[in-house]
Tab-separated table of C-alpha atoms and ligand atoms in Angstrom:
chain	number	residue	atom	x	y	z
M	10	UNK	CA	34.071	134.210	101.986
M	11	UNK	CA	34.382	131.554	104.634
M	12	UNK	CA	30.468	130.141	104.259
M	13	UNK	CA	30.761	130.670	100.199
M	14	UNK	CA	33.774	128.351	100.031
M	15	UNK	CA	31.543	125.944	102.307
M	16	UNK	CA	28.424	126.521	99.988
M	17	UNK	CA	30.901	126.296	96.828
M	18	UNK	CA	31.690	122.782	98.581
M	19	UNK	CA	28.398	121.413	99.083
M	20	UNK	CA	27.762	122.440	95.585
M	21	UNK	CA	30.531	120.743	93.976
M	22	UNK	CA	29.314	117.157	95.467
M	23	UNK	CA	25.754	117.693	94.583
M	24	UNK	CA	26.694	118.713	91.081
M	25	UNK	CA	28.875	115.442	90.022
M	26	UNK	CA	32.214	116.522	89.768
M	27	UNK	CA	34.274	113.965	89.121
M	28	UNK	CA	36.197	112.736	92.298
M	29	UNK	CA	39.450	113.826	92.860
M	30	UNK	CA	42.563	112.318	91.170
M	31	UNK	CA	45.711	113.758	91.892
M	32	UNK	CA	47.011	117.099	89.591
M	33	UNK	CA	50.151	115.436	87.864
M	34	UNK	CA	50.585	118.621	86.025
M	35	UNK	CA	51.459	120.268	88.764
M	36	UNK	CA	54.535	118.485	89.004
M	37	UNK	CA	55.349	117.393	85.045
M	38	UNK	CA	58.405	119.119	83.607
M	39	UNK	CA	57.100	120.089	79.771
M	40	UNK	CA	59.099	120.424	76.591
M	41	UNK	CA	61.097	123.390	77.668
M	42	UNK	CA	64.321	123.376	79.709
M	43	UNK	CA	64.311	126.901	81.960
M	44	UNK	CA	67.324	127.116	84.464
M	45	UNK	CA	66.016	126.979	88.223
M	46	UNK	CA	67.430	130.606	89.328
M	47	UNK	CA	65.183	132.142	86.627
M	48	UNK	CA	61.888	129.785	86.757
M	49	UNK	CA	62.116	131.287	90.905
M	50	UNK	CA	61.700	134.790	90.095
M	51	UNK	CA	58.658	134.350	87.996
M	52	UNK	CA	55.456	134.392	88.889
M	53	UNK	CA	53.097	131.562	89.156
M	54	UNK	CA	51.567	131.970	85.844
M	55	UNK	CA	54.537	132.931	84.151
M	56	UNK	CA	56.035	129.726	85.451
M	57	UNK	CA	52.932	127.557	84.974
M	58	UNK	CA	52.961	128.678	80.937
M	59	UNK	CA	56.759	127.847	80.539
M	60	UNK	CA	57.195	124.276	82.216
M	61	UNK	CA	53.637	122.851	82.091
M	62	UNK	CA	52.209	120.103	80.276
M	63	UNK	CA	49.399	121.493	77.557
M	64	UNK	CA	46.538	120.776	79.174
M	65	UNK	CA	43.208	119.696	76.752
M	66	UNK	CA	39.532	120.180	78.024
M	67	UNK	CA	36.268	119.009	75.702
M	68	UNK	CA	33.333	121.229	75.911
M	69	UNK	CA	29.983	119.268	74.854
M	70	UNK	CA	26.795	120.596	74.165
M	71	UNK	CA	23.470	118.686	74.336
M	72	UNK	CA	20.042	119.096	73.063
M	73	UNK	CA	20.489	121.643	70.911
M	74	UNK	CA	20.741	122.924	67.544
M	75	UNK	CA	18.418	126.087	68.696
M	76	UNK	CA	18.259	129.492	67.288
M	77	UNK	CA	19.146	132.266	68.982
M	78	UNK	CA	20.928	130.330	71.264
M	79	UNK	CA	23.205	128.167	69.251
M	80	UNK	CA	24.455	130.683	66.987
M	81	UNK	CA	25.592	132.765	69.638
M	82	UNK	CA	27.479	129.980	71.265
M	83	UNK	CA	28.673	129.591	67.807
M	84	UNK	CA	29.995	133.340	67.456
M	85	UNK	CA	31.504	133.374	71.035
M	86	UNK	CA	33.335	129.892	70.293
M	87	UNK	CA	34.808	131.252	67.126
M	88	UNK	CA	35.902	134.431	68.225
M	89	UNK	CA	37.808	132.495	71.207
M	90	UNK	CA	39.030	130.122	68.366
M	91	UNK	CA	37.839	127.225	70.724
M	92	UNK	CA	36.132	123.976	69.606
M	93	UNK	CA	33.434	122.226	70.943
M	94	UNK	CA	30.930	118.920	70.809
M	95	UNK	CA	27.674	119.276	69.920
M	96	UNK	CA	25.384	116.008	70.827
M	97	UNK	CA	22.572	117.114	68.665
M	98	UNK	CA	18.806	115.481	68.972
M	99	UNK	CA	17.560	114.265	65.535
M	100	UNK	CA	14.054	115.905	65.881
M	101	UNK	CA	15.806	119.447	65.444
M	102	UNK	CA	17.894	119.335	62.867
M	103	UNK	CA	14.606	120.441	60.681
M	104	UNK	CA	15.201	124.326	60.081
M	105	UNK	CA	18.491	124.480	61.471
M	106	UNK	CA	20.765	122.655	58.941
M	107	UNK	CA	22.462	126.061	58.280
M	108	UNK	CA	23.569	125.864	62.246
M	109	UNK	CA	24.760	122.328	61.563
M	110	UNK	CA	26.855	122.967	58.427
M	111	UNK	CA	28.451	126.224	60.351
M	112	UNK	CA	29.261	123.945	63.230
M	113	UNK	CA	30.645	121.522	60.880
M	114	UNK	CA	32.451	124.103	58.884
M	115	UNK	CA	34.302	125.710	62.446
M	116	UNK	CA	35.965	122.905	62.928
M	117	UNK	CA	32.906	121.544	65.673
M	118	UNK	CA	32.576	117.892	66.349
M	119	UNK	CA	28.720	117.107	65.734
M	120	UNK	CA	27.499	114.031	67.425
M	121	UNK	CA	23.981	112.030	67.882
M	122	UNK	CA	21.454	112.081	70.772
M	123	UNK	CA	19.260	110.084	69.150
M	124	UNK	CA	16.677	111.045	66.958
M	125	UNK	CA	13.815	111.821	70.096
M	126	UNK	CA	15.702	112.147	72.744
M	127	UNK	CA	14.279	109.428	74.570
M	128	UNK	CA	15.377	107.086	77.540
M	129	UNK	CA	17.128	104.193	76.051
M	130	UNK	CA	17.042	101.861	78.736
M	131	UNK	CA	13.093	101.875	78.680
M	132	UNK	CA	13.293	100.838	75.197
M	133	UNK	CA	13.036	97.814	72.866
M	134	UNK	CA	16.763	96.400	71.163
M	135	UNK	CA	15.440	97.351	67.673
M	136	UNK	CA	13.415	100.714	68.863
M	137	UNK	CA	17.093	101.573	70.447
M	138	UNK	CA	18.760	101.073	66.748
M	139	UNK	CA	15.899	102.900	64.871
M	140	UNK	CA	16.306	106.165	67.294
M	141	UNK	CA	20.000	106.028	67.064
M	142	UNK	CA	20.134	105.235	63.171
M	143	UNK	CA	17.216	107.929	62.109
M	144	UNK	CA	19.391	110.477	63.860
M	145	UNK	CA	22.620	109.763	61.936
M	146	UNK	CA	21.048	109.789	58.297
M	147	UNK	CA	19.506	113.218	59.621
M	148	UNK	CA	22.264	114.590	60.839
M	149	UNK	CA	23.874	113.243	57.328
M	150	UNK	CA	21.772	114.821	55.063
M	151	UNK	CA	22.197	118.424	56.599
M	152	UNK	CA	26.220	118.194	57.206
M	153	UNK	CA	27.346	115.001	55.198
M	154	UNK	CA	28.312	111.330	56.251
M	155	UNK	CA	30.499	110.870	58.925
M	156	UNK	CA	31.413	109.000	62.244
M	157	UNK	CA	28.134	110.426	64.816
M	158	UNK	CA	29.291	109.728	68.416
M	159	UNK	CA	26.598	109.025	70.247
M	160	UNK	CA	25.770	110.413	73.728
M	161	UNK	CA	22.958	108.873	74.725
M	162	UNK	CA	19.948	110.574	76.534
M	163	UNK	CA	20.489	111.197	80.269
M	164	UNK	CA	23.884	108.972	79.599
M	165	UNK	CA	21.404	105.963	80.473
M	166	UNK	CA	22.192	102.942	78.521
M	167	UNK	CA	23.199	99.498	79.344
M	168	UNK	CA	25.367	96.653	78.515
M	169	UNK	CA	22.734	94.406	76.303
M	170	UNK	CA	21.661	97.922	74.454
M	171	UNK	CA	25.420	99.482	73.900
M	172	UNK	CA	26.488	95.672	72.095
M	173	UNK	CA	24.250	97.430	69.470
M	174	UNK	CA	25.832	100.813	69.081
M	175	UNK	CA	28.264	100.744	66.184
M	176	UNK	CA	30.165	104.086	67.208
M	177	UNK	CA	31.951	104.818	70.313
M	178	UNK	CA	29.805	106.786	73.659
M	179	UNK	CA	30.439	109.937	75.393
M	180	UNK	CA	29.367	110.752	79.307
M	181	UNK	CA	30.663	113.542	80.481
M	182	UNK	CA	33.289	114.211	84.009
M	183	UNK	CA	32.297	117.343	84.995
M	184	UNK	CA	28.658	118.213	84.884
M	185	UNK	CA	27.544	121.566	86.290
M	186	UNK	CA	24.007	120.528	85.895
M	187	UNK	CA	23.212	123.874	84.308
M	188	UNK	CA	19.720	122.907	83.294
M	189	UNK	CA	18.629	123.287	86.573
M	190	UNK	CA	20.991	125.687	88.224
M	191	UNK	CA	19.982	128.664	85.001
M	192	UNK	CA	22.908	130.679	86.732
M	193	UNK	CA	25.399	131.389	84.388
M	194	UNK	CA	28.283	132.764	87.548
M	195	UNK	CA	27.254	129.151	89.607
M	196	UNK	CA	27.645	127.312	86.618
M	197	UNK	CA	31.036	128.814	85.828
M	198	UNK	CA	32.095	128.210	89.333
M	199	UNK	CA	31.112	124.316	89.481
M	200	UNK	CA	33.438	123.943	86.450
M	201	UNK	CA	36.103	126.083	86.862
M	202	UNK	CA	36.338	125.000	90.451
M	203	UNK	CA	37.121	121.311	89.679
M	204	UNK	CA	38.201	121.153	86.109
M	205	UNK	CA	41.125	118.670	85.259
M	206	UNK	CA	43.341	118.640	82.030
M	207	UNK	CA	40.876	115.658	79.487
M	208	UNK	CA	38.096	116.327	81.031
M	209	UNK	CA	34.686	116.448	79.218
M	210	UNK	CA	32.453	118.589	80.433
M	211	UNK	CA	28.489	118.826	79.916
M	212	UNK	CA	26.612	121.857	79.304
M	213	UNK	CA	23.601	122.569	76.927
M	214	UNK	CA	23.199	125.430	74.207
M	215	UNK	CA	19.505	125.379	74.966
M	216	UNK	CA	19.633	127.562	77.744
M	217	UNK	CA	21.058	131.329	77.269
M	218	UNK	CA	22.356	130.878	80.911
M	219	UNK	CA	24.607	128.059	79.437
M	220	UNK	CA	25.971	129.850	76.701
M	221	UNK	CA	26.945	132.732	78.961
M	222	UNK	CA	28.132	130.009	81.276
M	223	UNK	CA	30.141	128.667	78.348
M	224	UNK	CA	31.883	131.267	77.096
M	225	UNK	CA	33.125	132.859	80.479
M	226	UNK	CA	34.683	128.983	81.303
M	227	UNK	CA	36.462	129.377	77.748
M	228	UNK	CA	38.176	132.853	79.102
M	229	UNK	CA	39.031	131.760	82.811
M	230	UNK	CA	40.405	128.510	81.301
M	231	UNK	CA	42.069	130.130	77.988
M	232	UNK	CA	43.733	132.288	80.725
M	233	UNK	CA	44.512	129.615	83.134
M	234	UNK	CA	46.241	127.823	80.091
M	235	UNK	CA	43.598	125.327	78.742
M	236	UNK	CA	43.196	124.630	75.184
M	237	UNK	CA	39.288	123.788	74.200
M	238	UNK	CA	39.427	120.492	71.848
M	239	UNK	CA	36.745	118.426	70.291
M	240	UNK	CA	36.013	114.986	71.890
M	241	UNK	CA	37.326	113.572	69.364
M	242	UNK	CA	40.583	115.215	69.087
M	243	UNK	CA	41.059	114.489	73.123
M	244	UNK	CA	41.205	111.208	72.581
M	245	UNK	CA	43.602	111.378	69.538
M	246	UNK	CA	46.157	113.893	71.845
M	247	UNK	CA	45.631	111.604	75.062
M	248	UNK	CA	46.750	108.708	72.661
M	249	UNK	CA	43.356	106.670	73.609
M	250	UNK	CA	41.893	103.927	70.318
M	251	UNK	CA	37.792	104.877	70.991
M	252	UNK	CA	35.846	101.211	70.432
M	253	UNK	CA	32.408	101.244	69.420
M	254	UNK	CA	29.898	100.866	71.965
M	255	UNK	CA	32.247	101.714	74.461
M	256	UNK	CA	30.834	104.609	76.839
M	257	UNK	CA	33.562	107.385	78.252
M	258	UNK	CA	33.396	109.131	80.834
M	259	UNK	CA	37.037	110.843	79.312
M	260	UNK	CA	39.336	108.946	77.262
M	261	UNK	CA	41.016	107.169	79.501
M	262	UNK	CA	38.233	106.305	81.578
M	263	UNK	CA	35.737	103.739	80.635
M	264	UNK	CA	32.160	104.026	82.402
M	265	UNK	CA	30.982	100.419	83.129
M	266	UNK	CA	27.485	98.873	82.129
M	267	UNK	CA	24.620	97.809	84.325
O	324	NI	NI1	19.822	115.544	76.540
């Protein structure tokens, strides 16, 4: 146990959790008033359900839309009744529009990844627009106009290139790095291990791993008392005003520019 806690460790700094900020929640007293001598014979969860703050966590999915994988993310997210992000890359949309419109239609929030999925700091001002814009009236035609987020390839982007970007950015806090672990039980335990209440975290439903990985961090934290929001709806509960071109790591939490 001793050298998997150790190994868990090492992990958890190679894989880019965020760094530690201290658990407020522990401590908040939430909405309902329970006398002392009862809240001490209950048990930790009990307890936990009763006085704690709700606590919000954002799910987003890159790369995709991709059958066989997708869909069942899809299924498993609905029958949890959790919501997720899906960054989507223009140059799939072809042939999966009916994935797109279910997302759209279970409450998902879809967002851009540009149309190629290509490194945006290697590229040209106008070549940055044209990638992000032939995305959005993609992803239009197969779901209808709305506001795209846009999470931009490998979250690389910089100051110069964002001033262009007319909706607001999305990194990520808690990144597993499931691409290149393919171990659904690892990737569950690099989130579920340092998971904080508004985080975002980054997984992607092109890998069956992931989606395993996915839906087994929706039970632990359904049972551990998390509620799975869009991106968009975190920043609406955490009370945060997203500006465009602004990149987030989480709501509150603005990742700065090169
Ligand atoms: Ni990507």
């Amino acid at each position: 146990m001793r050298t998997f806690c150790a190994w868990a460790a090492v992990l958890l700094v190679l894989t880019g959790c965020h760094t530690a900020e201290p658990d407020l929640t522990e401590y908040a007293s939430g909405p309902a008033e329970v006398p002392l001598e009862i809240l001490g014979e209950m048990d930790e969860a009990t307890r936990e359900a009763l006085i704690g703050e709700p606590k919000y966590v954002a799910l987003t999915f890159d790369d995709g839309p991709r059958p066989g994988t997708t869909d069942r993310l899809l299924d498993g997210l609905l029958e949890r009744d959790a919501a997720a992000t899906f960054f989507v890359i223009g140059e799939q949309v072809r042939g999966n529009e009916a994935l797109l419109r279910r997302m759209a239609a279970e409450g998902h929030q879809i967002g851009n990844h540009t149309y190629s999925h290509v490194r945006l700091l290697k590229m040209e001002k106008d070549a940055v627009v044209e990638e992000v814009h032939k995305a959005e009236v993609t992803l239009e035609a197969a779901v209808g106009k709305r506001d795209f987020w846009l999470r931009p390839p490998y979250g690389g982007i910089d100051a110069a290139r964002a001033a262009q970007i007319r909706t607001p950015m999305v990194y990520w806090s808690v990144d597993p790095q499931d691409w290149k672990l393919l171990d659904a039980g690892k990737v569950v335990e690099a989130v579920t291990g340092c998971v904080q209440p508004g985080d975002i975290i980054l997984l992607h439903d092109f890998y069956p791993t992931s989606v395993d990985a996915a839906l087994e961090i929706v039970d632990r934290l359904q049972g551990a008392g998390y509620t799975f929001v869009t991106v968009e709806e975190l920043f609406r509960i955490q009370g945060v005003e997203p500006q465009p071109g602004t990149l987030y790591a989480r709501p509150g939490k603005v990742r700065e520019l090169p």
